[in-house]
């Protein structure tokens, strides 16, 4: 009897031990499964975040390219634009150096003192401080970024007045109903006759350069 009891106790102990080990193994597997799921979830989140970031960057790049293309098409469809203005500036720098003159660009709000007047500010609007005139005919200049308006569209002004001690020059690059005209003045305005007299430049090279820019040649 004692032997049978001992055997029974051993068997029960072995079974309980086996159950404990099995339970421990199952719990360990559950922990590993939870950990694995957590890792997979974090990886999924990281991948999703990366995909969203990449998608956002791509959309932003596409939007920027579209805007740039739209601006380029819009500019190319105008008579005058910033690209043409830049090319004219590069040409005037070389053209002036060939004549030992230093020409600078001017625009509304950034005028040059041409003798007693400010160009172009004093020449613009329907009530200019001094009336521009071609011969005996007064004209009305309006500043334009595109040259597409009617009348006399002033698109660029270049002068050596800031550096020239002797005779000064001011060139008005103008579009008259789409036609390229370069007007020049070299004379000081007279107080008794409040006009700035202009005439078309006789410099064929300068006229051709401006005309070619306007006509995209």
PDB file of C-alpha atoms in Angstrom:
ATOM      1  CA  UNK A   1       0.000   0.000   0.000  1.00  0.00           C
ATOM      2  CA  UNK A   2       2.708   2.415   0.838  1.00  0.00           C
ATOM      3  CA  UNK A   3       4.378   1.683  -2.476  1.00  0.00           C
ATOM      4  CA  UNK A   4       1.163   2.283  -4.378  1.00  0.00           C
ATOM      5  CA  UNK A   5       0.665   5.583  -2.539  1.00  0.00           C
ATOM      6  CA  UNK A   6       4.146   6.684  -3.389  1.00  0.00           C
ATOM      7  CA  UNK A   7       3.608   5.797  -7.056  1.00  0.00           C
ATOM      8  CA  UNK A   8       0.286   7.657  -7.057  1.00  0.00           C
ATOM      9  CA  UNK A   9       1.861  10.761  -5.553  1.00  0.00           C
ATOM     10  CA  UNK A  10       4.665  10.654  -8.121  1.00  0.00           C
ATOM     11  CA  UNK A  11       2.201  10.313 -10.995  1.00  0.00           C
ATOM     12  CA  UNK A  12       0.060  13.181  -9.717  1.00  0.00           C
ATOM     13  CA  UNK A  13       3.155  15.345  -9.224  1.00  0.00           C
ATOM     14  CA  UNK A  14       4.321  14.556 -12.721  1.00  0.00           C
ATOM     15  CA  UNK A  15       0.935  15.459 -14.169  1.00  0.00           C
ATOM     16  CA  UNK A  16       0.751  18.705 -12.207  1.00  0.00           C
ATOM     17  CA  UNK A  17       4.267  19.543 -13.230  1.00  0.00           C
ATOM     18  CA  UNK A  18       3.433  18.866 -16.847  1.00  0.00           C
ATOM     19  CA  UNK A  19       0.332  21.040 -16.598  1.00  0.00           C
ATOM     20  CA  UNK A  20       2.336  23.840 -15.049  1.00  0.00           C
ATOM     21  CA  UNK A  21       4.929  23.649 -17.790  1.00  0.00           C
ATOM     22  CA  UNK A  22       2.226  23.572 -20.446  1.00  0.00           C
ATOM     23  CA  UNK A  23       0.508  26.603 -18.898  1.00  0.00           C
ATOM     24  CA  UNK A  24       3.809  28.455 -18.676  1.00  0.00           C
ATOM     25  CA  UNK A  25       4.520  27.610 -22.299  1.00  0.00           C
ATOM     26  CA  UNK A  26       1.101  28.844 -23.382  1.00  0.00           C
ATOM     27  CA  UNK A  27       1.519  32.092 -21.446  1.00  0.00           C
ATOM     28  CA  UNK A  28       4.969  32.571 -22.978  1.00  0.00           C
ATOM     29  CA  UNK A  29       3.522  32.031 -26.445  1.00  0.00           C
ATOM     30  CA  UNK A  30       0.768  34.574 -25.692  1.00  0.00           C
ATOM     31  CA  UNK A  31       3.358  37.133 -24.596  1.00  0.00           C
ATOM     32  CA  UNK A  32       5.391  36.501 -27.738  1.00  0.00           C
ATOM     33  CA  UNK A  33       2.263  36.831 -29.866  1.00  0.00           C
ATOM     34  CA  UNK A  34       1.330  40.149 -28.208  1.00  0.00           C
ATOM     35  CA  UNK A  35       4.881  41.435 -28.624  1.00  0.00           C
ATOM     36  CA  UNK A  36       4.926  40.364 -32.270  1.00  0.00           C
ATOM     37  CA  UNK A  37       1.574  42.027 -32.875  1.00  0.00           C
ATOM     38  CA  UNK A  38       2.822  45.211 -31.229  1.00  0.00           C
ATOM     39  CA  UNK A  39       5.952  45.209 -33.390  1.00  0.00           C
ATOM     40  CA  UNK A  40       3.889  44.606 -36.532  1.00  0.00           C
ATOM     41  CA  UNK A  41       1.518  47.410 -35.559  1.00  0.00           C
ATOM     42  CA  UNK A  42       4.382  49.858 -34.996  1.00  0.00           C
ATOM     43  CA  UNK A  43       5.966  48.825 -38.297  1.00  0.00           C
ATOM     44  CA  UNK A  44       2.637  49.304 -40.058  1.00  0.00           C
ATOM     45  CA  UNK A  45       2.235  52.727 -38.494  1.00  0.00           C
ATOM     46  CA  UNK A  46       5.772  53.682 -39.520  1.00  0.00           C
ATOM     47  CA  UNK A  47       5.188  52.496 -43.090  1.00  0.00           C
ATOM     48  CA  UNK A  48       1.861  54.345 -43.249  1.00  0.00           C
ATOM     49  CA  UNK A  49       3.459  57.548 -41.953  1.00  0.00           C
ATOM     50  CA  UNK A  50       6.251  57.239 -44.526  1.00  0.00           C
ATOM     51  CA  UNK A  51       3.761  56.651 -47.331  1.00  0.00           C
ATOM     52  CA  UNK A  52       1.707  59.670 -46.261  1.00  0.00           C
ATOM     53  CA  UNK A  53       4.847  61.822 -46.081  1.00  0.00           C
ATOM     54  CA  UNK A  54       5.998  60.672 -49.523  1.00  0.00           C
ATOM     55  CA  UNK A  55       2.526  61.241 -50.985  1.00  0.00           C
ATOM     56  CA  UNK A  56       2.332  64.745 -49.501  1.00  0.00           C
ATOM     57  CA  UNK A  57       5.785  65.629 -50.837  1.00  0.00           C
ATOM     58  CA  UNK A  58       4.866  64.323 -54.301  1.00  0.00           C
ATOM     59  CA  UNK A  59       1.591  66.255 -54.342  1.00  0.00           C
ATOM     60  CA  UNK A  60       3.405  69.439 -53.259  1.00  0.00           C
ATOM     61  CA  UNK A  61       6.028  68.971 -55.985  1.00  0.00           C
ATOM     62  CA  UNK A  62       3.334  68.391 -58.621  1.00  0.00           C
ATOM     63  CA  UNK A  63       1.415  71.484 -57.458  1.00  0.00           C
ATOM     64  CA  UNK A  64       4.578  73.635 -57.626  1.00  0.00           C
ATOM     65  CA  UNK A  65       5.400  72.356 -61.116  1.00  0.00           C
ATOM     66  CA  UNK A  66       1.860  73.090 -62.270  1.00  0.00           C
ATOM     67  CA  UNK A  67       2.014  76.641 -60.909  1.00  0.00           C
ATOM     68  CA  UNK A  68       5.391  77.271 -62.563  1.00  0.00           C
ATOM     69  CA  UNK A  69       4.132  75.913 -65.875  1.00  0.00           C
ATOM     70  CA  UNK A  70       1.002  78.080 -65.669  1.00  0.00           C
ATOM     71  CA  UNK A  71       3.098  81.189 -64.970  1.00  0.00           C
ATOM     72  CA  UNK A  72       5.431  80.333 -67.860  1.00  0.00           C
ATOM     73  CA  UNK A  73       2.555  79.838 -70.308  1.00  0.00           C
ATOM     74  CA  UNK A  74       0.922  83.055 -69.106  1.00  0.00           C
ATOM     75  CA  UNK A  75       4.161  85.023 -69.560  1.00  0.00           C
ATOM     76  CA  UNK A  76       4.858  83.535 -72.978  1.00  0.00           C
ATOM     77  CA  UNK A  77       1.413  84.659 -74.090  1.00  0.00           C
ATOM     78  CA  UNK A  78       2.151  88.349 -73.409  1.00  0.00           C
ATOM     79  CA  UNK A  79       3.895  90.932 -75.580  1.00  0.00           C
ATOM     80  CA  UNK A  80       6.240  91.812 -72.718  1.00  0.00           C
ATOM     81  CA  UNK A  81       7.268  89.857 -69.626  1.00  0.00           C
ATOM     82  CA  UNK A  82       9.980  89.526 -66.984  1.00  0.00           C
ATOM     83  CA  UNK A  83      12.124  87.259 -69.145  1.00  0.00           C
ATOM     84  CA  UNK A  84      12.214  89.813 -71.957  1.00  0.00           C
ATOM     85  CA  UNK A  85      12.912  92.583 -69.449  1.00  0.00           C
ATOM     86  CA  UNK A  86      15.872  90.587 -68.129  1.00  0.00           C
ATOM     87  CA  UNK A  87      17.232  90.057 -71.643  1.00  0.00           C
ATOM     88  CA  UNK A  88      16.904  93.762 -72.388  1.00  0.00           C
ATOM     89  CA  UNK A  89      18.816  94.563 -69.196  1.00  0.00           C
ATOM     90  CA  UNK A  90      21.663  92.245 -70.199  1.00  0.00           C
ATOM     91  CA  UNK A  91      21.808  93.845 -73.627  1.00  0.00           C
ATOM     92  CA  UNK A  92      21.769  97.421 -72.264  1.00  0.00           C
ATOM     93  CA  UNK A  93      24.691  96.635 -69.958  1.00  0.00           C
ATOM     94  CA  UNK A  94      26.842  95.548 -72.908  1.00  0.00           C
ATOM     95  CA  UNK A  95      25.508  98.288 -75.189  1.00  0.00           C
ATOM     96  CA  UNK A  96      26.394 100.957 -72.627  1.00  0.00           C
ATOM     97  CA  UNK A  97      29.892  99.571 -71.997  1.00  0.00           C
ATOM     98  CA  UNK A  98      30.628  99.773 -75.723  1.00  0.00           C
ATOM     99  CA  UNK A  99      29.903 103.502 -75.500  1.00  0.00           C
ATOM    100  CA  UNK A 100      31.614 104.096 -72.150  1.00  0.00           C
ATOM    101  CA  UNK A 101      28.213 104.714 -70.603  1.00  0.00           C
ATOM    102  CA  UNK A 102      26.576 103.083 -67.612  1.00  0.00           C
ATOM    103  CA  UNK A 103      22.852 102.460 -68.112  1.00  0.00           C
ATOM    104  CA  UNK A 104      20.623 101.543 -65.199  1.00  0.00           C
ATOM    105  CA  UNK A 105      17.000 100.389 -65.228  1.00  0.00           C
ATOM    106  CA  UNK A 106      14.274 102.511 -63.636  1.00  0.00           C
ATOM    107  CA  UNK A 107      10.586 102.030 -62.925  1.00  0.00           C
ATOM    108  CA  UNK A 108       7.731 103.667 -60.991  1.00  0.00           C
ATOM    109  CA  UNK A 109       8.818 104.214 -57.413  1.00  0.00           C
ATOM    110  CA  UNK A 110      12.470 103.931 -58.449  1.00  0.00           C
ATOM    111  CA  UNK A 111      13.119 106.949 -60.662  1.00  0.00           C
ATOM    112  CA  UNK A 112      16.280 108.668 -61.805  1.00  0.00           C
ATOM    113  CA  UNK A 113      16.978 112.414 -61.563  1.00  0.00           C
ATOM    114  CA  UNK A 114      17.154 113.474 -65.201  1.00  0.00           C
ATOM    115  CA  UNK A 115      18.214 117.083 -64.824  1.00  0.00           C
ATOM    116  CA  UNK A 116      15.271 118.668 -62.949  1.00  0.00           C
ATOM    117  CA  UNK A 117      12.704 115.866 -63.279  1.00  0.00           C
ATOM    118  CA  UNK A 118      12.237 112.322 -62.013  1.00  0.00           C
ATOM    119  CA  UNK A 119      11.913 109.664 -64.703  1.00  0.00           C
ATOM    120  CA  UNK A 120       9.629 107.818 -65.077  1.00  0.00           C
ATOM    121  CA  UNK A 121       7.479 109.002 -62.127  1.00  0.00           C
ATOM    122  CA  UNK A 122       7.031 112.594 -63.390  1.00  0.00           C
ATOM    123  CA  UNK A 123       5.941 111.391 -66.849  1.00  0.00           C
ATOM    124  CA  UNK A 124       3.185 108.941 -65.983  1.00  0.00           C
ATOM    125  CA  UNK A 125      -0.599 109.263 -65.692  1.00  0.00           C
ATOM    126  CA  UNK A 126      -3.031 111.603 -67.431  1.00  0.00           C
ATOM    127  CA  UNK A 127      -1.845 114.506 -65.291  1.00  0.00           C
ATOM    128  CA  UNK A 128       1.950 114.153 -65.357  1.00  0.00           C
ATOM    129  CA  UNK A 129       4.179 116.650 -63.609  1.00  0.00           C
ATOM    130  CA  UNK A 130       5.829 117.237 -66.966  1.00  0.00           C
ATOM    131  CA  UNK A 131       4.173 116.395 -70.262  1.00  0.00           C
ATOM    132  CA  UNK A 132       6.071 114.035 -72.578  1.00  0.00           C
ATOM    133  CA  UNK A 133       5.798 115.063 -76.200  1.00  0.00           C
ATOM    134  CA  UNK A 134       6.905 113.796 -79.595  1.00  0.00           C
ATOM    135  CA  UNK A 135       7.574 116.836 -81.715  1.00  0.00           C
ATOM    136  CA  UNK A 136       4.751 119.218 -80.881  1.00  0.00           C
ATOM    137  CA  UNK A 137       2.350 116.428 -79.995  1.00  0.00           C
ATOM    138  CA  UNK A 138       1.837 115.565 -76.320  1.00  0.00           C
ATOM    139  CA  UNK A 139       1.528 111.886 -75.456  1.00  0.00           C
ATOM    140  CA  UNK A 140       0.302 110.061 -72.372  1.00  0.00           C
ATOM    141  CA  UNK A 141       2.465 107.266 -71.023  1.00  0.00           C
ATOM    142  CA  UNK A 142       1.245 104.460 -68.801  1.00  0.00           C
ATOM    143  CA  UNK A 143       3.508 101.900 -67.144  1.00  0.00           C
ATOM    144  CA  UNK A 144       2.841  98.316 -68.185  1.00  0.00           C
ATOM    145  CA  UNK A 145       4.208  94.925 -67.135  1.00  0.00           C
ATOM    146  CA  UNK A 146       2.805  93.150 -70.201  1.00  0.00           C
ATOM    147  CA  UNK A 147       2.552  95.804 -72.919  1.00  0.00           C
ATOM    148  CA  UNK A 148      -0.909  94.541 -73.780  1.00  0.00           C
ATOM    149  CA  UNK A 149      -2.808  97.750 -72.989  1.00  0.00           C
ATOM    150  CA  UNK A 150      -3.655 100.356 -75.597  1.00  0.00           C
ATOM    151  CA  UNK A 151      -1.934 103.700 -76.100  1.00  0.00           C
ATOM    152  CA  UNK A 152       1.672 104.304 -75.113  1.00  0.00           C
ATOM    153  CA  UNK A 153       2.754 101.428 -72.844  1.00  0.00           C
ATOM    154  CA  UNK A 154       6.066 102.157 -71.151  1.00  0.00           C
ATOM    155  CA  UNK A 155       7.680  98.796 -70.339  1.00  0.00           C
ATOM    156  CA  UNK A 156      11.294  99.794 -69.570  1.00  0.00           C
ATOM    157  CA  UNK A 157      13.387 102.873 -68.816  1.00  0.00           C
ATOM    158  CA  UNK A 158      17.180 103.079 -69.028  1.00  0.00           C
ATOM    159  CA  UNK A 159      19.338 106.090 -68.296  1.00  0.00           C
ATOM    160  CA  UNK A 160      22.978 107.009 -67.684  1.00  0.00           C
ATOM    161  CA  UNK A 161      21.944 110.138 -65.791  1.00  0.00           C
ATOM    162  CA  UNK A 162      23.177 108.876 -62.413  1.00  0.00           C
ATOM    163  CA  UNK A 163      26.767 108.577 -63.625  1.00  0.00           C
ATOM    164  CA  UNK A 164      26.986 110.894 -66.619  1.00  0.00           C
ATOM    165  CA  UNK A 165      28.417 114.335 -65.866  1.00  0.00           C
ATOM    166  CA  UNK A 166      28.068 115.861 -69.320  1.00  0.00           C
ATOM    167  CA  UNK A 167      25.195 115.039 -71.668  1.00  0.00           C
ATOM    168  CA  UNK A 168      22.674 112.694 -70.119  1.00  0.00           C
ATOM    169  CA  UNK A 169      20.461 110.194 -71.913  1.00  0.00           C
ATOM    170  CA  UNK A 170      17.162 108.562 -71.062  1.00  0.00           C
ATOM    171  CA  UNK A 171      15.624 105.820 -73.207  1.00  0.00           C
ATOM    172  CA  UNK A 172      11.940 104.958 -72.994  1.00  0.00           C
ATOM    173  CA  UNK A 173      11.118 101.498 -74.342  1.00  0.00           C
ATOM    174  CA  UNK A 174       7.512 101.756 -75.367  1.00  0.00           C
ATOM    175  CA  UNK A 175       4.840  99.667 -77.043  1.00  0.00           C
ATOM    176  CA  UNK A 176       2.404 101.722 -79.084  1.00  0.00           C
ATOM    177  CA  UNK A 177      -0.583  99.489 -79.754  1.00  0.00           C
ATOM    178  CA  UNK A 178       1.792  96.525 -79.815  1.00  0.00           C
ATOM    179  CA  UNK A 179       4.481  98.159 -81.975  1.00  0.00           C
ATOM    180  CA  UNK A 180       7.964  98.506 -80.484  1.00  0.00           C
ATOM    181  CA  UNK A 181       9.237 102.081 -80.184  1.00  0.00           C
ATOM    182  CA  UNK A 182      12.385 103.384 -78.471  1.00  0.00           C
ATOM    183  CA  UNK A 183      12.200 107.072 -77.567  1.00  0.00           C
ATOM    184  CA  UNK A 184      15.157 109.070 -76.330  1.00  0.00           C
ATOM    185  CA  UNK A 185      15.691 112.438 -74.693  1.00  0.00           C
ATOM    186  CA  UNK A 186      19.022 114.177 -74.211  1.00  0.00           C
ATOM    187  CA  UNK A 187      17.895 117.709 -73.499  1.00  0.00           C
ATOM    188  CA  UNK A 188      17.174 119.417 -70.222  1.00  0.00           C
ATOM    189  CA  UNK A 189      13.523 120.462 -69.857  1.00  0.00           C
ATOM    190  CA  UNK A 190      12.906 124.204 -69.991  1.00  0.00           C
ATOM    191  CA  UNK A 191      10.841 125.675 -67.165  1.00  0.00           C
ATOM    192  CA  UNK A 192       8.995 128.074 -69.471  1.00  0.00           C
ATOM    193  CA  UNK A 193       7.935 125.157 -71.639  1.00  0.00           C
ATOM    194  CA  UNK A 194       7.025 122.238 -69.362  1.00  0.00           C
ATOM    195  CA  UNK A 195       7.518 119.402 -71.833  1.00  0.00           C
ATOM    196  CA  UNK A 196       9.970 116.582 -72.117  1.00  0.00           C
ATOM    197  CA  UNK A 197      10.583 116.356 -75.829  1.00  0.00           C
ATOM    198  CA  UNK A 198      11.177 112.853 -77.112  1.00  0.00           C
ATOM    199  CA  UNK A 199      12.180 111.483 -80.464  1.00  0.00           C
ATOM    200  CA  UNK A 200      12.614 108.003 -81.814  1.00  0.00           C
ATOM    201  CA  UNK A 201      16.186 106.818 -81.481  1.00  0.00           C
ATOM    202  CA  UNK A 202      18.269 106.796 -84.634  1.00  0.00           C
ATOM    203  CA  UNK A 203      20.300 103.847 -83.318  1.00  0.00           C
ATOM    204  CA  UNK A 204      19.236 101.014 -85.629  1.00  0.00           C
ATOM    205  CA  UNK A 205      20.863  98.315 -83.500  1.00  0.00           C
ATOM    206  CA  UNK A 206      18.959  99.358 -80.377  1.00  0.00           C
ATOM    207  CA  UNK A 207      15.620  99.544 -82.219  1.00  0.00           C
ATOM    208  CA  UNK A 208      16.134  96.115 -83.786  1.00  0.00           C
ATOM    209  CA  UNK A 209      17.071  94.518 -80.480  1.00  0.00           C
ATOM    210  CA  UNK A 210      13.924  95.798 -78.764  1.00  0.00           C
ATOM    211  CA  UNK A 211      11.730  94.863 -81.737  1.00  0.00           C
ATOM    212  CA  UNK A 212      13.166  91.344 -81.812  1.00  0.00           C
ATOM    213  CA  UNK A 213      12.493  90.894 -78.110  1.00  0.00           C
ATOM    214  CA  UNK A 214       8.906  92.037 -78.513  1.00  0.00           C
ATOM    215  CA  UNK A 215       8.366  89.736 -81.497  1.00  0.00           C
ATOM    216  CA  UNK A 216      10.178  86.764 -79.869  1.00  0.00           C
ATOM    217  CA  UNK A 217      12.838  86.715 -82.618  1.00  0.00           C
TER     218      UNK A 217
END
